[in-house]
PDB file of C-alpha atoms in Angstrom:
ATOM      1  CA  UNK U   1      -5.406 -79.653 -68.488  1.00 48.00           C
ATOM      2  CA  UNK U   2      -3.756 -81.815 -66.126  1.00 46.00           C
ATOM      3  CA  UNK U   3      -2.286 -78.981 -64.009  1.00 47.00           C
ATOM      4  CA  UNK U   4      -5.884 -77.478 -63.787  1.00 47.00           C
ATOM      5  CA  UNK U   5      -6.902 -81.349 -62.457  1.00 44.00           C
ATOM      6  CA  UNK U   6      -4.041 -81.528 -60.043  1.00 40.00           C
ATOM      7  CA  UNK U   7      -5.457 -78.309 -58.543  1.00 43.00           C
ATOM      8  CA  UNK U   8      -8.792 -78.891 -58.301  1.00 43.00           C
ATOM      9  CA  UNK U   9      -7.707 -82.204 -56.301  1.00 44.00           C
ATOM     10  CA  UNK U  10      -5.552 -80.005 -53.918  1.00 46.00           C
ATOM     11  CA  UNK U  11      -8.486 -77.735 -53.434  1.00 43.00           C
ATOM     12  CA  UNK U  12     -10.899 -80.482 -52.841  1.00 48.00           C
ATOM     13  CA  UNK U  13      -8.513 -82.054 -50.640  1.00 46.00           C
ATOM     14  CA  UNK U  14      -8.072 -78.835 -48.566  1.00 44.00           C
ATOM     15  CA  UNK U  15     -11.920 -77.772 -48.181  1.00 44.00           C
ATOM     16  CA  UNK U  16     -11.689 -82.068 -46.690  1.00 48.00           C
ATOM     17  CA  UNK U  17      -9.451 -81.370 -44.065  1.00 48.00           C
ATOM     18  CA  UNK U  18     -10.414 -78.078 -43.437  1.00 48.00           C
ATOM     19  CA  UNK U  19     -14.172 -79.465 -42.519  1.00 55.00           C
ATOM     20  CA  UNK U  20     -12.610 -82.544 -40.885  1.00 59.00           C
ATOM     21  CA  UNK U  21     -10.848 -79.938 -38.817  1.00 64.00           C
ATOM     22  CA  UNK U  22     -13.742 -77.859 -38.003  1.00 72.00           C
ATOM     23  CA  UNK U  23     -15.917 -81.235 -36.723  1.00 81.00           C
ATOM     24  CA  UNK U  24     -18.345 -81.148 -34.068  1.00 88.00           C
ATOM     25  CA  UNK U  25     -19.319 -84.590 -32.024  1.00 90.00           C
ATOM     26  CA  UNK U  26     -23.090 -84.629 -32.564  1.00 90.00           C
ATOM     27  CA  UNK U  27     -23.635 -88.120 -30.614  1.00 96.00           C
ATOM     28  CA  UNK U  28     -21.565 -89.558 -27.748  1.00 95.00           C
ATOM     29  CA  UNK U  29     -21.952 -92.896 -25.791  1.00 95.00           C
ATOM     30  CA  UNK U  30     -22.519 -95.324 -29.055  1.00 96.00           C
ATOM     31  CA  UNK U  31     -22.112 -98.931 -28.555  1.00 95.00           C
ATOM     32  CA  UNK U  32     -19.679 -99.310 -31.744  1.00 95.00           C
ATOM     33  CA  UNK U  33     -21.288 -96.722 -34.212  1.00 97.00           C
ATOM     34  CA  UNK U  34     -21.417 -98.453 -38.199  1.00 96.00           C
ATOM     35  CA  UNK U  35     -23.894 -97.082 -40.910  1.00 96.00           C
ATOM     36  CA  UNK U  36     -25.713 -93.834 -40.388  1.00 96.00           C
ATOM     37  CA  UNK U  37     -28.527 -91.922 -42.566  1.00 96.00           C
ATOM     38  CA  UNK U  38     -31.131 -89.541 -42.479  1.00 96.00           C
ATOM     39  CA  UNK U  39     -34.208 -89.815 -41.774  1.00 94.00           C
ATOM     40  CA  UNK U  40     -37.317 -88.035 -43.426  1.00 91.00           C
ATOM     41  CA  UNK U  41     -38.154 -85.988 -40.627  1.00 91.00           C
ATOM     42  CA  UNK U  42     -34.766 -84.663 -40.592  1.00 93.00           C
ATOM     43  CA  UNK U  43     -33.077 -86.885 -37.980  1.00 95.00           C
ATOM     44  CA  UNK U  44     -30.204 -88.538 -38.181  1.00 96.00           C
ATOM     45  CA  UNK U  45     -29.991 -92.707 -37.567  1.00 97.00           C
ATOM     46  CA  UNK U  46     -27.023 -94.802 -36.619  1.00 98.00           C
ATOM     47  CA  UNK U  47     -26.601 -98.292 -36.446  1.00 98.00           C
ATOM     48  CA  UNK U  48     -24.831 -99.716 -33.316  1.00 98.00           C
ATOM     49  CA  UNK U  49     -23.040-103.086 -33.710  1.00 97.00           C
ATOM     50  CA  UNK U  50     -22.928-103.761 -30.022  1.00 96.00           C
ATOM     51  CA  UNK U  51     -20.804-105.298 -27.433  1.00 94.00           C
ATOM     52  CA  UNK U  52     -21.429-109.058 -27.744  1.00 93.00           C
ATOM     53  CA  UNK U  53     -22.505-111.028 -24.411  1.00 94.00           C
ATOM     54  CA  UNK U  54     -22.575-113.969 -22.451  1.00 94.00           C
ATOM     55  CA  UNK U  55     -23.415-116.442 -25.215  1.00 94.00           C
ATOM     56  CA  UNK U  56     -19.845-117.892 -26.580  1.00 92.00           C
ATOM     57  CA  UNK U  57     -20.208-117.315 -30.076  1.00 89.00           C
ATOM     58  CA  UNK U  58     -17.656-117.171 -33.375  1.00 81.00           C
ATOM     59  CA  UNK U  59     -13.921-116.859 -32.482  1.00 77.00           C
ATOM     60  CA  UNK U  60     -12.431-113.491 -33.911  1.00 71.00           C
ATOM     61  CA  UNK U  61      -8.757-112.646 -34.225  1.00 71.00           C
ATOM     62  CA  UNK U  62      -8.212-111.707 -30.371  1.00 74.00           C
ATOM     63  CA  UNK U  63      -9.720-114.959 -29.007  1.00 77.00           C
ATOM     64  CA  UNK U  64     -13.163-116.461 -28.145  1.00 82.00           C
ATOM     65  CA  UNK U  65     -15.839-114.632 -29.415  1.00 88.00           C
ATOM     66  CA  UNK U  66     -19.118-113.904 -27.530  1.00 93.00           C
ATOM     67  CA  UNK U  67     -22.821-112.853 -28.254  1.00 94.00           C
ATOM     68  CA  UNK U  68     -25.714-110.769 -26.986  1.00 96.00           C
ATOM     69  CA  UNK U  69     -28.484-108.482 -27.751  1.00 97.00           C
ATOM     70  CA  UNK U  70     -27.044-105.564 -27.534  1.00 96.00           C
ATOM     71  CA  UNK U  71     -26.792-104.239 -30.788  1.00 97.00           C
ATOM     72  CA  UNK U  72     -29.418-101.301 -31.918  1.00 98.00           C
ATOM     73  CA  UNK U  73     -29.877 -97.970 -33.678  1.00 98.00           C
ATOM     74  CA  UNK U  74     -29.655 -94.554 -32.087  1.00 98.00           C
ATOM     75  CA  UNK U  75     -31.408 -91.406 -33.221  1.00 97.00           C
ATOM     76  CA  UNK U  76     -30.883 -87.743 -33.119  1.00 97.00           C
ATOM     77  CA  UNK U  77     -34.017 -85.682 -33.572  1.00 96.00           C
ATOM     78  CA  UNK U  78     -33.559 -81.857 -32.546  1.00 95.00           C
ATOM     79  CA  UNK U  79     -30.503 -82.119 -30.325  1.00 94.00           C
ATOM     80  CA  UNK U  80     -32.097 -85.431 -28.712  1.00 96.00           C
ATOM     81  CA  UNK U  81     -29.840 -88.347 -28.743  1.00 97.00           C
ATOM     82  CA  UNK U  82     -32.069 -91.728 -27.828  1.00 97.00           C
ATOM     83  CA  UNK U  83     -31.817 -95.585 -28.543  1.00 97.00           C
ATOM     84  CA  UNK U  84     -34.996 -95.973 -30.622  1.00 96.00           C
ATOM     85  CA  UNK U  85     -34.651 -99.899 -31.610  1.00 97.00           C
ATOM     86  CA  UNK U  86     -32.653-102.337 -29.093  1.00 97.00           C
ATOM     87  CA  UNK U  87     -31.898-106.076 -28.837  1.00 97.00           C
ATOM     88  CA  UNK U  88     -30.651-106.565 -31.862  1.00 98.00           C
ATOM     89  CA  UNK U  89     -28.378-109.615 -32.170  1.00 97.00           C
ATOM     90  CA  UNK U  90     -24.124-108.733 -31.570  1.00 96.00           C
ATOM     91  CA  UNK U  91     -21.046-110.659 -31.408  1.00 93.00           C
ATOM     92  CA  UNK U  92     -17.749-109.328 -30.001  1.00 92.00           C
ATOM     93  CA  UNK U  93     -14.392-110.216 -28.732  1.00 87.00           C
ATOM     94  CA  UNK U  94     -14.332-110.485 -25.042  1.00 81.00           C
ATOM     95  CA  UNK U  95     -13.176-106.798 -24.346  1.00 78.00           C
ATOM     96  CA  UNK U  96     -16.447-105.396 -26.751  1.00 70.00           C
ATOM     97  CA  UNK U  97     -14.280-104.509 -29.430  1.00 72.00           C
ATOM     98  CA  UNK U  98     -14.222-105.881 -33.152  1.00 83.00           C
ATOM     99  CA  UNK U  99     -18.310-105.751 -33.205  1.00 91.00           C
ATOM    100  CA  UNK U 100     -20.348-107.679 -35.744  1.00 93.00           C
ATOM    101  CA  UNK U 101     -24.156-106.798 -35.395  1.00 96.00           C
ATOM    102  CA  UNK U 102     -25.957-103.896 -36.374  1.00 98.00           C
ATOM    103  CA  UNK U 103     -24.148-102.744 -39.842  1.00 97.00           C
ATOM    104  CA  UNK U 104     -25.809-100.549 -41.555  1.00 98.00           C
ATOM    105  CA  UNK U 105     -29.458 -98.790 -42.092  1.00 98.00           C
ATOM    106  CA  UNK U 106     -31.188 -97.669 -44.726  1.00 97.00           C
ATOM    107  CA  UNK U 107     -34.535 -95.023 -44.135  1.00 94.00           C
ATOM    108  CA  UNK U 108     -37.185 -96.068 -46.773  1.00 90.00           C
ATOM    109  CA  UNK U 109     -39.757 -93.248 -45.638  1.00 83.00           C
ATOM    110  CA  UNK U 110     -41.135 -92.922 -42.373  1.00 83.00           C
ATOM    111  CA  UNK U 111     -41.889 -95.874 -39.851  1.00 81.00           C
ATOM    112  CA  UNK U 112     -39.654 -98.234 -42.522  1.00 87.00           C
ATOM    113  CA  UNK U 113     -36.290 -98.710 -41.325  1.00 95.00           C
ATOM    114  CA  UNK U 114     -33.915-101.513 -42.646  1.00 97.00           C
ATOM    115  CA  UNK U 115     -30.763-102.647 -40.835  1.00 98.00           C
ATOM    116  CA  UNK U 116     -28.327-104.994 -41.821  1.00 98.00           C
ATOM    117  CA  UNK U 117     -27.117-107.151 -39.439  1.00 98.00           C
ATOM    118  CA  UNK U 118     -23.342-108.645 -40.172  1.00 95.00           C
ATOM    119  CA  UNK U 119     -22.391-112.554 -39.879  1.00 92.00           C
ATOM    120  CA  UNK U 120     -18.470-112.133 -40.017  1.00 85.00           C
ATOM    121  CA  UNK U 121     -18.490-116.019 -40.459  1.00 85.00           C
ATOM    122  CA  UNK U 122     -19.601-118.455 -43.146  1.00 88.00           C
ATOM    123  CA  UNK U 123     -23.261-118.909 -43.175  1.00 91.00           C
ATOM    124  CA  UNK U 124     -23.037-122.745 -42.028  1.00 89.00           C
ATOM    125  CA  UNK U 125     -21.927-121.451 -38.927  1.00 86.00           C
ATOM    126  CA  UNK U 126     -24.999-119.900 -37.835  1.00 87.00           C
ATOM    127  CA  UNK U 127     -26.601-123.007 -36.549  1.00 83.00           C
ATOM    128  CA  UNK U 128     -23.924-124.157 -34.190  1.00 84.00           C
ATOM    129  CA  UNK U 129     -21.928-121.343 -33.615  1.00 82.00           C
ATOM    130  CA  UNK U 130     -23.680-118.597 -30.963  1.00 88.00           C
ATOM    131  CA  UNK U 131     -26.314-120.416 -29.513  1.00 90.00           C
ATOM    132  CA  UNK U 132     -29.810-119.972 -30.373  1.00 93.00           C
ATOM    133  CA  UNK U 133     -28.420-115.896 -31.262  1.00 95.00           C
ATOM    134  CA  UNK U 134     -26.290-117.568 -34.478  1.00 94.00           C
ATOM    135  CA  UNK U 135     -29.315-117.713 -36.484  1.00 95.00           C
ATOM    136  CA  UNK U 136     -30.322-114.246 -36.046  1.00 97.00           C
ATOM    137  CA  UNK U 137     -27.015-113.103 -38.037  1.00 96.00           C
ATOM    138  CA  UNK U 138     -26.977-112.156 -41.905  1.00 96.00           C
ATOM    139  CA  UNK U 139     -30.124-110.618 -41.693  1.00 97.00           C
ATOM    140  CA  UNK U 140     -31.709-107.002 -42.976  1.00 98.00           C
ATOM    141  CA  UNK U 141     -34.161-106.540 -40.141  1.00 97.00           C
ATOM    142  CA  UNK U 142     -37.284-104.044 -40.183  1.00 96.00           C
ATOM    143  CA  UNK U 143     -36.973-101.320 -37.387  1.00 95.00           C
ATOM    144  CA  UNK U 144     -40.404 -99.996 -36.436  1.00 92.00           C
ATOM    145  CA  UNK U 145     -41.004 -96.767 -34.673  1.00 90.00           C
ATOM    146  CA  UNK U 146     -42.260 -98.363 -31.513  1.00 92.00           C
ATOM    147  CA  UNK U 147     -38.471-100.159 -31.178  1.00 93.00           C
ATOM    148  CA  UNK U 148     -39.719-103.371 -32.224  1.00 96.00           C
ATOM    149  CA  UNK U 149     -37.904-105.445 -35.133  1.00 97.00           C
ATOM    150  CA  UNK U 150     -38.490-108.811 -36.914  1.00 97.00           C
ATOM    151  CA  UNK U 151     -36.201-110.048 -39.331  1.00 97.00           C
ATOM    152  CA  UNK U 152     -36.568-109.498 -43.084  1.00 96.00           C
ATOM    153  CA  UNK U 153     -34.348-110.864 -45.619  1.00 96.00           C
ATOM    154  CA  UNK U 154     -31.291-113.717 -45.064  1.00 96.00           C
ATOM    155  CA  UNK U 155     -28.594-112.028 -47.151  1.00 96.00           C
ATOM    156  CA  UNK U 156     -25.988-113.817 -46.004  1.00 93.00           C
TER     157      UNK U 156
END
């Protein structure tokens, strides 16, 4: 039984590398790609933490941290790639890197998009640290076709 187990891992393990192998890029250009799903007309939604900003903001590991609107979601819908919802809140290290913003998204039929939107801090933070932008973080926002959002739920 357990040699039977042990190959059924190796198999598994081999038709994994053999499609990691075999990848094709779908999507270029994303502004530090997170979550992704699909939606119900087919398409397929990621969630872009962003690149920060000018607003100082949290520190993070490599220095001072700053924030922006520049997180969003991106679609893919019949070989299109677009930004469908921008200006979501994002905080970064200066160089872009180490993004907290747009997490994660979740389609809940069509025209009802959720998106999670990290802190990366302690939730007392949010009123001094980043400006007016703090209080955006720790938020599931609703993404609406047109590219407008409003914040949801504080889960943080």
């Amino acid at each position: 039984m357990r040699t039977a187990f042990v190959s059924f891992v190796i198999a598994i393990c081999a038709l994994v590398m053999a499609t990691v192998a075999g990848a094709q890029v779908v999507m270029t250009g994303l502004d530090n790609p997170r979550g992704l799903a699909w939606g119900p007309e087919g398409a397929l939604y990621v969630a872009e933490a962003g690149r920060g900003g000018p607003q100082p903001c949290f520190a993070t590991p490599e220095g001072a941290g700053f924030a922006g609107f520049t997180g969003g979601v991106s679609r893919l819908w019949n070989g299109v790639q677009e930004r469908v919802v921008s200006g979501l809140p994002s905080h970064a290290d200066p160089a872009g890197f180490g993004a907290t913003g747009p997490h994660d998204i979740a389609m809940l039929g069509r025209g009802n998009a959720r998106v999670t939107i990290g802190l990366g801090s302690d939730p007392a933070n949010r009123a001094t640290g980043c400006g007016s932008i703090g209080p955006l973080f720790g938020w599931t926002a609703r993404a609406l076709p047109s590219g407008n959002w409003s914040l949801e739920t504080d889960v943080a």
